[in-house]
mmCIF file of C-alpha atoms in Angstrom:
data_model
loop_
_atom_site.group_PDB
_atom_site.id
_atom_site.type_symbol
_atom_site.label_atom_id
_atom_site.label_comp_id
_atom_site.label_asym_id
_atom_site.label_seq_id
_atom_site.Cartn_x
_atom_site.Cartn_y
_atom_site.Cartn_z
ATOM 1 C CA MET A 1 0.008 0.014 -0.019
ATOM 2 C CA SER A 2 1.399 3.322 -0.949
ATOM 3 C CA GLN A 3 2.181 6.152 1.449
ATOM 4 C CA ASN A 4 -0.286 8.491 -0.165
ATOM 5 C CA SER A 5 -3.252 6.000 0.318
ATOM 6 C CA GLN A 6 -2.630 5.899 4.075
ATOM 7 C CA LEU A 7 -2.895 9.601 4.527
ATOM 8 C CA PRO A 8 -6.341 10.612 6.169
ATOM 9 C CA LYS A 9 -8.795 12.397 4.030
ATOM 10 C CA ARG A 10 -8.996 16.095 4.756
ATOM 11 C CA ASP A 11 -12.283 17.733 5.376
ATOM 12 C CA LYS A 12 -13.369 20.473 2.961
ATOM 13 C CA SER A 13 -12.372 23.823 4.373
ATOM 14 C CA ALA A 14 -15.157 26.069 5.354
ATOM 15 C CA TYR A 15 -13.159 28.861 4.212
ATOM 16 C CA ARG A 16 -12.993 27.716 0.638
ATOM 17 C CA PRO A 17 -16.579 27.431 -0.711
ATOM 18 C CA THR A 18 -17.270 26.006 -4.181
ATOM 19 C CA PRO A 19 -16.345 28.761 -6.736
ATOM 20 C CA LYS A 20 -19.355 30.559 -8.144
ATOM 21 C CA ARG A 21 -19.543 32.955 -11.174
ATOM 22 C CA VAL A 22 -18.983 36.372 -9.902
ATOM 23 C CA VAL A 23 -22.000 38.690 -10.344
ATOM 24 C CA PHE A 24 -21.313 42.363 -9.521
ATOM 25 C CA ARG A 25 -24.178 44.182 -7.854
ATOM 26 C CA ARG A 26 -24.038 46.699 -10.597
ATOM 27 C CA ASP A 27 -25.044 43.854 -13.154
ATOM 28 C CA LEU A 28 -28.381 43.339 -11.356
ATOM 29 C CA GLU A 29 -31.578 45.106 -11.866
ATOM 30 C CA THR A 30 -33.647 46.536 -9.040
ATOM 31 C CA GLY A 31 -37.293 47.496 -8.917
ATOM 32 C CA LYS A 32 -40.723 46.179 -10.066
ATOM 33 C CA TRP A 33 -39.526 43.807 -12.628
ATOM 34 C CA ALA A 34 -36.018 43.008 -11.119
ATOM 35 C CA TRP A 35 -36.863 39.095 -10.698
ATOM 36 C CA ILE A 36 -37.779 38.784 -14.442
ATOM 37 C CA LYS A 37 -34.758 40.832 -15.584
ATOM 38 C CA ASN A 38 -32.291 39.116 -13.430
ATOM 39 C CA ARG A 39 -33.585 35.519 -13.865
ATOM 40 C CA LEU A 40 -34.579 35.615 -17.619
ATOM 41 C CA PHE A 41 -33.198 38.620 -19.589
ATOM 42 C CA PHE A 42 -29.874 38.854 -17.824
ATOM 43 C CA PRO A 43 -28.889 35.045 -18.385
ATOM 44 C CA ILE A 44 -30.062 35.293 -22.008
ATOM 45 C CA GLN A 45 -27.928 38.138 -22.620
ATOM 46 C CA THR A 46 -24.931 36.700 -20.971
ATOM 47 C CA HIS A 47 -25.211 33.458 -23.152
ATOM 48 C CA ALA A 48 -25.814 35.486 -26.232
ATOM 49 C CA GLN A 49 -22.634 37.535 -25.658
ATOM 50 C CA ALA A 50 -20.677 34.332 -24.990
ATOM 51 C CA LEU A 51 -21.986 32.732 -28.252
ATOM 52 C CA TYR A 52 -21.062 35.927 -30.217
ATOM 53 C CA ARG A 53 -17.600 35.817 -28.800
ATOM 54 C CA LYS A 54 -17.321 32.004 -29.765
ATOM 55 C CA LEU A 55 -18.420 32.745 -33.221
ATOM 56 C CA GLU A 56 -16.142 35.636 -33.651
ATOM 57 C CA GLY A 57 -13.263 33.567 -32.670
ATOM 58 C CA TYR A 58 -14.338 30.815 -35.034
ATOM 59 C CA ARG A 59 -14.671 33.406 -37.927
ATOM 60 C CA GLN A 60 -10.932 34.340 -37.392
ATOM 61 C CA THR A 61 -9.693 30.791 -37.312
ATOM 62 C CA HIS A 62 -11.870 29.468 -40.218
ATOM 63 C CA PRO A 63 -12.723 32.398 -42.495
ATOM 64 C CA GLN A 64 -13.097 30.093 -45.502
ATOM 65 C CA TYR A 65 -16.353 28.670 -44.098
ATOM 66 C CA TYR A 66 -18.037 32.188 -43.646
ATOM 67 C CA VAL A 67 -17.412 32.838 -47.192
ATOM 68 C CA ARG A 68 -18.962 29.638 -48.320
ATOM 69 C CA THR A 69 -21.914 30.098 -46.124
ATOM 70 C CA ALA A 70 -22.638 33.643 -47.368
ATOM 71 C CA PHE A 71 -22.350 32.485 -51.010
ATOM 72 C CA ALA A 72 -24.862 29.688 -50.203
ATOM 73 C CA ALA A 73 -27.249 32.189 -48.705
ATOM 74 C CA VAL A 74 -27.166 34.511 -51.710
ATOM 75 C CA ILE A 75 -27.784 31.633 -54.186
ATOM 76 C CA GLY A 76 -30.675 30.292 -52.021
ATOM 77 C CA ALA A 77 -32.423 33.674 -51.982
ATOM 78 C CA LEU A 78 -32.079 33.935 -55.806
ATOM 79 C CA ILE A 79 -33.899 30.609 -56.124
ATOM 80 C CA ILE A 80 -36.507 30.792 -53.326
ATOM 81 C CA ILE A 81 -37.815 34.416 -53.634
ATOM 82 C CA PRO A 82 -38.834 34.040 -57.407
ATOM 83 C CA ALA A 83 -40.230 30.707 -56.617
ATOM 84 C CA ILE A 84 -42.479 32.092 -53.939
ATOM 85 C CA GLY A 85 -43.614 34.927 -56.109
ATOM 86 C CA ILE A 86 -44.728 32.544 -58.821
ATOM 87 C CA ILE A 87 -46.587 30.322 -56.474
ATOM 88 C CA GLN A 88 -48.502 33.519 -54.939
ATOM 89 C CA HIS A 89 -49.448 34.763 -58.222
ATOM 90 C CA ASP A 90 -50.182 31.575 -60.239
ATOM 91 C CA PRO A 91 -53.459 30.188 -59.321
ATOM 92 C CA ALA A 92 -52.738 26.996 -61.231
ATOM 93 C CA ILE A 93 -49.556 26.477 -58.851
ATOM 94 C CA LYS A 94 -51.004 27.753 -55.539
ATOM 95 C CA ALA A 95 -53.125 25.231 -53.735
ATOM 96 C CA LYS A 96 -56.819 26.135 -54.031
ATOM 97 C CA VAL A 97 -59.464 25.939 -51.369
ATOM 98 C CA ILE A 98 -62.777 25.485 -53.076
ATOM 99 C CA ARG A 99 -65.564 27.475 -51.099
ATOM 100 C CA GLY A 100 -69.011 26.511 -51.394
ATOM 101 C CA ILE A 101 -72.379 27.164 -49.519
ATOM 102 C CA ASP A 102 -71.657 24.211 -47.144
ATOM 103 C CA SER A 103 -68.311 25.393 -45.889
ATOM 104 C CA LEU A 104 -69.639 29.012 -45.723
ATOM 105 C CA THR A 105 -72.661 28.193 -43.563
ATOM 106 C CA GLN A 106 -70.352 25.882 -41.424
ATOM 107 C CA ASN A 107 -67.750 28.806 -40.816
ATOM 108 C CA LYS A 108 -70.576 31.197 -40.371
ATOM 109 C CA VAL A 109 -68.567 33.711 -42.252
ATOM 110 C CA LEU A 110 -68.925 35.209 -45.920
ATOM 111 C CA THR A 111 -65.740 36.702 -47.080
ATOM 112 C CA LEU A 112 -66.134 39.208 -49.770
ATOM 113 C CA ALA A 113 -63.445 40.837 -51.780
ATOM 114 C CA ALA A 114 -64.381 44.185 -53.441
ATOM 115 C CA VAL A 115 -62.915 47.149 -55.321
ATOM 116 C CA THR A 116 -63.547 50.376 -53.451
ATOM 117 C CA GLY A 117 -65.802 52.675 -55.165
ATOM 118 C CA ARG A 118 -68.988 54.598 -55.087
ATOM 119 C CA SER A 119 -71.173 51.775 -56.250
ATOM 120 C CA THR A 120 -69.334 48.936 -54.343
ATOM 121 C CA VAL A 121 -67.694 49.868 -50.955
ATOM 122 C CA TYR A 122 -67.504 53.554 -50.059
ATOM 123 C CA ASP A 123 -65.018 54.019 -47.258
ATOM 124 C CA GLU A 124 -63.941 57.593 -46.725
ATOM 125 C CA ASP A 125 -63.008 59.455 -43.521
ATOM 126 C CA GLY A 126 -64.879 57.098 -41.256
ATOM 127 C CA LEU A 127 -67.914 56.563 -43.296
ATOM 128 C CA MET A 128 -68.293 53.221 -44.734
ATOM 129 C CA HIS A 129 -71.242 51.921 -46.801
ATOM 130 C CA GLY A 130 -72.023 51.332 -50.453
ATOM 131 C CA PHE A 131 -74.603 49.870 -52.611
ATOM 132 C CA GLY A 132 -72.895 46.525 -53.484
ATOM 133 C CA TYR A 133 -71.686 46.346 -49.874
ATOM 134 C CA ASP A 134 -75.313 46.655 -48.621
ATOM 135 C CA VAL A 135 -76.477 44.090 -50.985
ATOM 136 C CA ALA A 136 -73.762 41.620 -49.806
ATOM 137 C CA ARG A 137 -74.828 42.337 -46.219
ATOM 138 C CA GLN A 138 -78.326 41.549 -46.833
ATOM 139 C CA TYR A 139 -77.364 38.163 -48.540
ATOM 140 C CA ALA A 140 -75.159 37.411 -45.539
ATOM 141 C CA SER A 141 -78.206 38.239 -43.310
ATOM 142 C CA HIS A 142 -80.408 35.983 -45.464
ATOM 143 C CA LEU A 143 -77.866 33.116 -44.837
ATOM 144 C CA GLY A 144 -77.357 33.884 -41.087
ATOM 145 C CA VAL A 145 -73.613 34.430 -41.392
ATOM 146 C CA GLU A 146 -71.220 37.336 -40.659
ATOM 147 C CA LEU A 147 -70.037 39.351 -43.493
ATOM 148 C CA ARG A 148 -66.179 40.134 -43.835
ATOM 149 C CA VAL A 149 -64.992 42.601 -46.479
ATOM 150 C CA ILE A 150 -61.447 42.696 -47.856
ATOM 151 C CA LYS A 151 -61.006 45.985 -49.965
ATOM 152 C CA PHE A 152 -58.797 46.220 -52.963
ATOM 153 C CA ASP A 153 -57.780 49.198 -55.217
ATOM 154 C CA ASP A 154 -57.893 47.176 -58.393
ATOM 155 C CA ALA A 155 -59.831 44.287 -60.100
ATOM 156 C CA ASN A 156 -56.768 42.260 -60.641
ATOM 157 C CA ALA A 157 -56.126 41.910 -56.955
ATOM 158 C CA VAL A 158 -59.785 41.115 -56.349
ATOM 159 C CA LEU A 159 -59.630 38.290 -59.047
ATOM 160 C CA SER A 160 -56.348 36.941 -57.706
ATOM 161 C CA ALA A 161 -57.862 36.497 -54.192
ATOM 162 C CA MET A 162 -60.799 34.809 -55.689
ATOM 163 C CA HIS A 163 -58.543 32.437 -57.865
ATOM 164 C CA SER A 164 -56.580 31.419 -54.834
ATOM 165 C CA GLY A 165 -59.548 30.698 -52.716
ATOM 166 C CA ASP A 166 -58.986 33.354 -50.201
ATOM 167 C CA VAL A 167 -62.581 34.726 -50.443
ATOM 168 C CA ASP A 168 -65.940 33.343 -50.921
ATOM 169 C CA LEU A 169 -67.398 36.045 -53.383
ATOM 170 C CA ALA A 170 -65.864 38.969 -55.362
ATOM 171 C CA LEU A 171 -67.804 42.143 -56.141
ATOM 172 C CA LEU A 172 -66.742 44.148 -59.047
ATOM 173 C CA SER A 173 -67.994 45.544 -62.464
ATOM 174 C CA GLN A 174 -68.291 43.092 -65.159
ATOM 175 C CA SER A 175 -66.293 45.394 -67.432
ATOM 176 C CA ASN A 176 -63.219 44.629 -65.259
ATOM 177 C CA ILE A 177 -63.417 40.821 -66.154
ATOM 178 C CA ILE A 178 -61.242 40.865 -69.179
ATOM 179 C CA SER A 179 -58.825 38.070 -69.044
ATOM 180 C CA GLU A 180 -59.861 34.613 -70.607
ATOM 181 C CA GLN A 181 -59.382 32.760 -67.389
ATOM 182 C CA SER A 182 -61.564 35.254 -65.402
ATOM 183 C CA ALA A 183 -64.227 35.254 -68.104
ATOM 184 C CA LYS A 184 -64.898 31.580 -67.437
ATOM 185 C CA LEU A 185 -65.741 32.219 -63.720
ATOM 186 C CA PRO A 186 -69.562 32.081 -62.779
ATOM 187 C CA ILE A 187 -71.097 35.452 -62.296
ATOM 188 C CA SER A 188 -74.361 36.741 -60.802
ATOM 189 C CA PRO A 189 -75.421 40.220 -61.995
ATOM 190 C CA LEU A 190 -76.955 42.283 -59.068
ATOM 191 C CA ALA A 191 -79.572 43.619 -61.601
ATOM 192 C CA CYS A 192 -81.610 40.579 -62.636
ATOM 193 C CA SER A 193 -83.631 42.498 -65.436
ATOM 194 C CA ASP A 194 -83.326 45.303 -67.749
ATOM 195 C CA SER A 195 -85.763 47.496 -65.638
ATOM 196 C CA GLU A 196 -83.441 47.030 -62.674
ATOM 197 C CA ARG A 197 -80.452 48.031 -64.875
ATOM 198 C CA ALA A 198 -82.254 51.222 -65.597
ATOM 199 C CA ILE A 199 -83.060 51.761 -61.991
ATOM 200 C CA PHE A 200 -79.298 51.342 -61.156
ATOM 201 C CA ALA A 201 -78.214 53.696 -63.894
ATOM 202 C CA GLY A 202 -80.876 56.332 -63.008
ATOM 203 C CA ALA A 203 -79.404 56.376 -59.502
ATOM 204 C CA GLY A 204 -75.866 56.829 -60.665
ATOM 205 C CA ILE A 205 -75.019 53.171 -59.681
ATOM 206 C CA ASP A 206 -72.829 50.908 -61.989
ATOM 207 C CA ALA A 207 -75.469 48.745 -63.666
ATOM 208 C CA ASP A 208 -72.745 46.061 -64.487
ATOM 209 C CA LEU A 209 -72.044 45.041 -60.908
ATOM 210 C CA VAL A 210 -71.628 41.242 -60.439
ATOM 211 C CA PHE A 211 -70.841 38.770 -57.845
ATOM 212 C CA VAL A 212 -68.252 36.281 -58.937
ATOM 213 C CA SER A 213 -67.237 33.004 -57.279
ATOM 214 C CA GLN A 214 -64.685 30.282 -58.114
ATOM 215 C CA ALA A 215 -65.506 27.902 -61.012
ATOM 216 C CA ASP A 216 -66.232 24.854 -58.913
ATOM 217 C CA SER A 217 -68.279 26.777 -56.294
ATOM 218 C CA ASP A 218 -71.942 26.841 -55.885
ATOM 219 C CA ILE A 219 -72.117 30.106 -54.100
ATOM 220 C CA VAL A 220 -73.136 32.141 -57.130
ATOM 221 C CA SER A 221 -76.095 29.990 -58.283
ATOM 222 C CA ASN A 222 -77.253 30.378 -54.524
ATOM 223 C CA VAL A 223 -76.811 34.205 -54.539
ATOM 224 C CA THR A 224 -78.507 34.417 -57.909
ATOM 225 C CA GLN A 225 -81.580 32.725 -56.416
ATOM 226 C CA PHE A 226 -81.614 35.241 -53.611
ATOM 227 C CA LEU A 227 -80.919 38.236 -55.813
ATOM 228 C CA CYS A 228 -83.822 37.464 -58.373
ATOM 229 C CA ASP A 229 -86.387 36.640 -55.584
ATOM 230 C CA ASP A 230 -89.483 38.834 -56.364
ATOM 231 C CA GLU A 231 -89.584 40.323 -52.863
ATOM 232 C CA PHE A 232 -85.909 41.215 -52.774
ATOM 233 C CA GLN A 233 -86.112 42.833 -56.216
ATOM 234 C CA GLU A 234 -88.511 45.409 -54.622
ATOM 235 C CA ASP A 235 -86.203 45.935 -51.686
ATOM 236 C CA LEU A 236 -83.240 46.309 -54.075
ATOM 237 C CA SER A 237 -84.962 49.141 -56.022
ATOM 238 C CA TYR A 238 -85.295 50.903 -52.584
ATOM 239 C CA LEU A 239 -81.664 50.447 -51.814
ATOM 240 C CA ALA A 240 -80.703 51.885 -55.084
ATOM 241 C CA LYS A 241 -82.795 55.068 -54.102
ATOM 242 C CA PHE A 242 -80.985 55.276 -50.832
ATOM 243 C CA HIS A 243 -77.652 55.212 -52.582
ATOM 244 C CA ASP A 244 -78.815 57.674 -55.339
ATOM 245 C CA ASP A 245 -75.858 59.754 -56.307
ATOM 246 C CA THR A 246 -77.731 62.174 -58.515
ATOM 247 C CA LEU A 247 -79.048 64.711 -56.040
ATOM 248 C CA LEU A 248 -76.358 67.212 -56.601
ATOM 249 C CA ASP A 249 -76.460 66.692 -60.297
ATOM 250 C CA ASN A 250 -79.427 68.997 -60.251
ATOM 251 C CA ALA A 251 -78.153 72.589 -61.088
ATOM 252 C CA TYR A 252 -80.292 74.287 -58.378
ATOM 253 C CA ASN A 253 -79.375 71.766 -55.762
ATOM 254 C CA ALA A 254 -75.561 71.949 -56.731
ATOM 255 C CA GLN A 255 -75.673 75.809 -56.513
ATOM 256 C CA HIS A 256 -77.580 75.825 -53.234
ATOM 257 C CA PHE A 257 -75.117 73.532 -51.699
ATOM 258 C CA ALA A 258 -72.061 75.400 -53.073
ATOM 259 C CA ASP A 259 -73.554 78.618 -51.293
ATOM 260 C CA ALA A 260 -73.780 76.647 -48.109
ATOM 261 C CA ILE A 261 -70.191 75.618 -48.370
ATOM 262 C CA GLN A 262 -69.239 79.180 -48.744
ATOM 263 C CA LYS A 263 -71.310 80.074 -45.654
ATOM 264 C CA LEU A 264 -70.159 77.182 -43.511
ATOM 265 C CA PRO A 265 -66.978 78.914 -42.171
ATOM 266 C CA LEU A 266 -69.268 81.162 -40.167
ATOM 267 C CA TYR A 267 -70.336 78.274 -38.057
ATOM 268 C CA GLU A 268 -67.592 75.718 -38.508
ATOM 269 C CA TYR A 269 -65.942 76.562 -35.232
ATOM 270 C CA GLY A 270 -69.251 75.960 -33.412
ATOM 271 C CA PHE A 271 -69.724 72.612 -35.169
ATOM 272 C CA ARG A 272 -66.211 71.447 -34.531
ATOM 273 C CA LEU A 273 -66.398 72.522 -30.758
ATOM 274 C CA SER A 274 -69.693 70.710 -30.082
ATOM 275 C CA ALA A 275 -68.486 67.726 -32.151
ATOM 276 C CA LYS A 276 -65.405 67.473 -30.077
ATOM 277 C CA GLU A 277 -67.453 67.656 -26.743
ATOM 278 C CA PHE A 278 -69.878 64.885 -27.716
ATOM 279 C CA ASN A 279 -67.487 62.835 -29.903
ATOM 280 C CA HIS A 280 -69.230 63.518 -33.195
ATOM 281 C CA ASP A 281 -68.063 63.933 -36.788
ATOM 282 C CA TRP A 282 -68.365 67.819 -37.205
ATOM 283 C CA GLN A 283 -69.037 67.460 -40.795
ATOM 284 C CA LEU A 284 -72.048 65.185 -39.889
ATOM 285 C CA LEU A 285 -73.302 67.928 -37.508
ATOM 286 C CA ALA A 286 -72.900 70.562 -40.275
ATOM 287 C CA MET A 287 -74.853 68.532 -42.739
ATOM 288 C CA ILE A 288 -77.775 67.957 -40.398
ATOM 289 C CA GLY A 289 -77.770 71.725 -39.836
ATOM 290 C CA TYR A 290 -77.791 72.203 -43.586
ATOM 291 C CA GLN A 291 -80.630 69.767 -44.069
ATOM 292 C CA GLU A 292 -82.619 71.201 -41.168
ATOM 293 C CA SER A 293 -82.339 74.973 -41.908
ATOM 294 C CA HIS A 294 -79.762 75.551 -44.685
ATOM 295 C CA LEU A 295 -77.545 76.950 -41.994
ATOM 296 C CA ASN A 296 -80.006 79.603 -41.192
ATOM 297 C CA ALA A 297 -79.768 80.461 -37.398
ATOM 298 C CA ASN A 298 -83.182 82.474 -37.656
ATOM 299 C CA ALA A 299 -85.135 79.612 -39.397
ATOM 300 C CA VAL A 300 -88.674 78.918 -38.214
ATOM 301 C CA SER A 301 -90.834 75.968 -39.533
ATOM 302 C CA PRO A 302 -94.638 76.093 -39.588
ATOM 303 C CA THR A 303 -94.498 73.427 -36.774
ATOM 304 C CA GLY A 304 -92.514 75.793 -34.506
ATOM 305 C CA VAL A 305 -89.036 74.261 -34.642
ATOM 306 C CA GLN A 306 -86.314 76.820 -34.890
ATOM 307 C CA GLY A 307 -82.731 77.555 -35.311
ATOM 308 C CA ILE A 308 -79.803 75.913 -37.284
ATOM 309 C CA MET A 309 -80.523 72.482 -35.722
ATOM 310 C CA MET A 310 -84.335 72.902 -35.910
ATOM 311 C CA LEU A 311 -85.092 71.920 -32.226
ATOM 312 C CA THR A 312 -88.444 71.585 -30.967
ATOM 313 C CA GLN A 313 -89.085 73.618 -27.757
ATOM 314 C CA ASP A 314 -89.275 70.497 -25.521
ATOM 315 C CA THR A 315 -86.058 69.015 -26.936
ATOM 316 C CA ALA A 316 -84.316 72.482 -26.542
ATOM 317 C CA LYS A 317 -85.293 72.720 -22.965
ATOM 318 C CA ALA A 318 -84.190 69.107 -22.265
ATOM 319 C CA MET A 319 -80.865 69.964 -23.914
ATOM 320 C CA GLY A 320 -80.306 73.153 -21.906
ATOM 321 C CA VAL A 321 -80.893 75.523 -24.809
ATOM 322 C CA LYS A 322 -82.367 78.802 -23.769
ATOM 323 C CA ASN A 323 -82.357 80.564 -27.097
ATOM 324 C CA ARG A 324 -82.980 78.278 -30.046
ATOM 325 C CA ASN A 325 -81.796 81.091 -32.433
ATOM 326 C CA ASP A 326 -78.560 81.436 -30.934
ATOM 327 C CA ALA A 327 -76.310 79.674 -33.238
ATOM 328 C CA ALA A 328 -73.815 78.181 -30.660
ATOM 329 C CA GLN A 329 -76.584 76.988 -28.278
ATOM 330 C CA SER A 330 -78.585 75.336 -31.085
ATOM 331 C CA ILE A 331 -75.619 73.579 -32.410
ATOM 332 C CA ARG A 332 -74.437 72.312 -28.962
ATOM 333 C CA GLY A 333 -78.100 71.260 -28.287
ATOM 334 C CA GLY A 334 -78.450 69.461 -31.555
ATOM 335 C CA ALA A 335 -74.959 67.715 -30.812
ATOM 336 C CA LYS A 336 -76.202 66.701 -27.279
ATOM 337 C CA TYR A 337 -79.343 65.270 -28.703
ATOM 338 C CA LEU A 338 -77.631 63.381 -31.326
ATOM 339 C CA SER A 339 -75.391 61.857 -28.736
ATOM 340 C CA GLN A 340 -78.481 60.685 -26.724
ATOM 341 C CA LEU A 341 -79.890 59.085 -29.733
ATOM 342 C CA GLN A 342 -76.822 57.207 -30.446
ATOM 343 C CA SER A 343 -76.765 55.813 -26.981
ATOM 344 C CA GLN A 344 -80.406 54.568 -27.297
ATOM 345 C CA PHE A 345 -79.428 52.835 -30.473
ATOM 346 C CA GLN A 346 -76.177 51.027 -29.425
ATOM 347 C CA ASP A 347 -77.797 47.747 -30.366
ATOM 348 C CA ILE A 348 -77.657 48.696 -34.126
ATOM 349 C CA PRO A 349 -74.492 47.421 -35.912
ATOM 350 C CA GLU A 350 -72.150 50.416 -36.437
ATOM 351 C CA VAL A 351 -72.330 50.361 -40.121
ATOM 352 C CA ASP A 352 -76.084 51.080 -40.048
ATOM 353 C CA ARG A 353 -76.358 52.979 -36.677
ATOM 354 C CA LEU A 354 -76.042 56.312 -38.252
ATOM 355 C CA TRP A 355 -78.935 56.051 -40.542
ATOM 356 C CA PHE A 356 -81.182 54.837 -37.606
ATOM 357 C CA VAL A 357 -79.947 57.717 -35.439
ATOM 358 C CA LEU A 358 -80.759 60.284 -38.321
ATOM 359 C CA ALA A 359 -84.296 58.659 -38.759
ATOM 360 C CA ALA A 360 -84.797 59.076 -34.987
ATOM 361 C CA TYR A 361 -83.479 62.710 -34.973
ATOM 362 C CA ASN A 362 -86.145 63.410 -37.788
ATOM 363 C CA MET A 363 -89.195 61.471 -36.514
ATOM 364 C CA GLY A 364 -88.433 60.569 -32.846
ATOM 365 C CA PRO A 365 -86.899 57.439 -31.337
ATOM 366 C CA ASN A 366 -90.306 55.926 -30.395
ATOM 367 C CA ALA A 367 -91.429 55.864 -34.099
ATOM 368 C CA VAL A 368 -88.245 54.348 -34.951
ATOM 369 C CA ARG A 369 -88.734 51.577 -32.339
ATOM 370 C CA GLN A 370 -92.357 51.002 -33.416
ATOM 371 C CA ILE A 371 -91.171 50.272 -36.985
ATOM 372 C CA GLN A 372 -88.336 47.876 -35.754
ATOM 373 C CA SER A 373 -91.090 46.159 -33.736
ATOM 374 C CA ARG A 374 -93.189 45.631 -36.821
ATOM 375 C CA LEU A 375 -90.134 44.400 -38.883
ATOM 376 C CA SER A 376 -89.315 41.819 -36.115
ATOM 377 C CA GLU A 377 -93.032 40.633 -36.086
ATOM 378 C CA SER A 378 -92.892 40.010 -39.823
ATOM 379 C CA GLY A 379 -89.611 37.996 -39.488
ATOM 380 C CA LYS A 380 -87.151 40.480 -40.762
ATOM 381 C CA ASP A 381 -84.036 41.631 -39.160
ATOM 382 C CA PRO A 382 -85.075 44.942 -37.457
ATOM 383 C CA ASN A 383 -81.435 46.182 -37.257
ATOM 384 C CA LEU A 384 -80.718 46.196 -40.914
ATOM 385 C CA TRP A 385 -81.109 49.687 -42.506
ATOM 386 C CA LEU A 386 -82.410 48.217 -45.902
ATOM 387 C CA ASN A 387 -85.409 46.541 -44.026
ATOM 388 C CA PHE A 388 -86.222 49.735 -42.139
ATOM 389 C CA TYR A 389 -85.796 51.910 -45.372
ATOM 390 C CA ALA A 390 -87.848 49.586 -47.477
ATOM 391 C CA TYR A 391 -90.785 49.690 -44.805
ATOM 392 C CA LEU A 392 -90.741 53.552 -45.054
ATOM 393 C CA HIS A 393 -91.146 53.228 -48.809
ATOM 394 C CA LYS A 394 -93.792 50.599 -48.842
ATOM 395 C CA ASN A 395 -95.960 52.585 -46.240
ATOM 396 C CA ALA A 396 -95.109 56.082 -47.376
ATOM 397 C CA ALA A 397 -98.532 56.541 -48.864
ATOM 398 C CA LYS A 398 -100.182 55.997 -45.503
ATOM 399 C CA ASN A 399 -97.802 58.302 -43.327
ATOM 400 C CA SER A 400 -96.377 61.558 -44.635
ATOM 401 C CA ARG A 401 -93.677 61.298 -41.892
ATOM 402 C CA TYR A 402 -92.289 58.202 -43.665
ATOM 403 C CA ARG A 403 -91.780 60.266 -46.933
ATOM 404 C CA GLN A 404 -90.138 63.024 -45.097
ATOM 405 C CA CYS A 405 -87.770 60.584 -43.153
ATOM 406 C CA ILE A 406 -86.699 58.917 -46.558
ATOM 407 C CA THR A 407 -85.711 62.391 -47.911
ATOM 408 C CA TYR A 408 -84.197 63.512 -44.778
ATOM 409 C CA VAL A 409 -81.821 60.524 -44.273
ATOM 410 C CA THR A 410 -81.035 60.101 -48.081
ATOM 411 C CA ASN A 411 -80.194 63.779 -48.543
ATOM 412 C CA ILE A 412 -77.862 63.660 -45.347
ATOM 413 C CA ARG A 413 -75.987 60.959 -46.682
ATOM 414 C CA THR A 414 -75.368 62.711 -49.927
ATOM 415 C CA TYR A 415 -74.399 65.817 -48.399
ATOM 416 C CA LEU A 416 -72.012 64.185 -45.970
ATOM 417 C CA GLU A 417 -70.169 62.356 -48.841
ATOM 418 C CA ALA A 418 -70.060 65.668 -50.802
ATOM 419 C CA ILE A 419 -68.650 67.727 -47.858
ATOM 420 C CA LYS A 420 -66.002 65.018 -47.118
ATOM 421 C CA LYS A 421 -65.001 64.951 -50.818
ATOM 422 C CA HIS A 422 -64.930 68.751 -50.875
ATOM 423 C CA ASN A 423 -62.731 68.915 -47.657
ATOM 424 C CA ALA A 424 -60.471 66.117 -48.851
ATOM 425 C CA ASN A 425 -59.918 68.057 -52.185
ATOM 426 C CA ALA A 426 -59.398 71.361 -50.351
#
């Protein structure tokens, strides 16, 4: 037995603990997130710095490997990037997802691609609607599904989305379908007859609007059956009247509106101030004032309403307006009343809420709710503006207030679009 093996084992010195990595106090974070920073981010940073130093050392000892890696990356990019572009743009290569009625009703979503425009989807400065868009919403309501819209600036992008199976339907003018491949796609014209085409054209709406689906999809046949239903045909003519874009084509109306635009700066500060206080679009307040009184602070109607916003005596009192002919008080009172109406109709989807609120401003919220109840009793969605607007038309002969409301809301929509366009151009 060796001499070393006979030596007794020495206990570990209490003065020489196991060495640990030194962490200076200045390296540690203090405060609310100290534990996360010290236990998570600090170790990650430390290991990342160590890895960088290791790679840097390897680069200095084996520089040839880095040159080969960089060369391989460049060659790979030159091959992969063009290939991805071809796959994305060539519908024959990209895997298709055939969308039909079964998948649509199962997913509970109708996805629509559309070219933005006056006749399709109008989306300017917080105001979104449109004739084709409203027709698609009505179809989605008929199926009991949600409508999602993807907007594009040109027809080629819409057709590309359709070919690839990214959407269920496309909405565009038939004149945009010019390629041989797209011409074979099934289409469903929004106008089912020549008389309807005439109604569209008379309202300034593109009479060549069509829904388009994939070649193997059965959605177009279903939407055609819906569009050409006799009852919906009547509603569609009313919808065209609501989106009529010819009001200001009349020389008298155009001149009158132009005069109001010149007069608007006198009251613009008041509209902006009240709009900011009650979270409104000031241009909307201004166009309500134009429809009500043509921006005349001293206006008085035969029924006794007065001022720019044409408030009744009871409404003015409830809104704290002491002098209805004072422009600032009238505008603020109208803005406050409009805010209360918006609160009362929060159950209406935002895309239609404005039209219901304007109808309530004109004929009173109780009258609006009564019509909604009748629509609900007849099995129609009471929160869709088209259903409400069609009811007004169908019963206008019985009630003059309905005729007045039709004109009121339709005109303000036209004026609001016109003022937004004017201010955007200015």
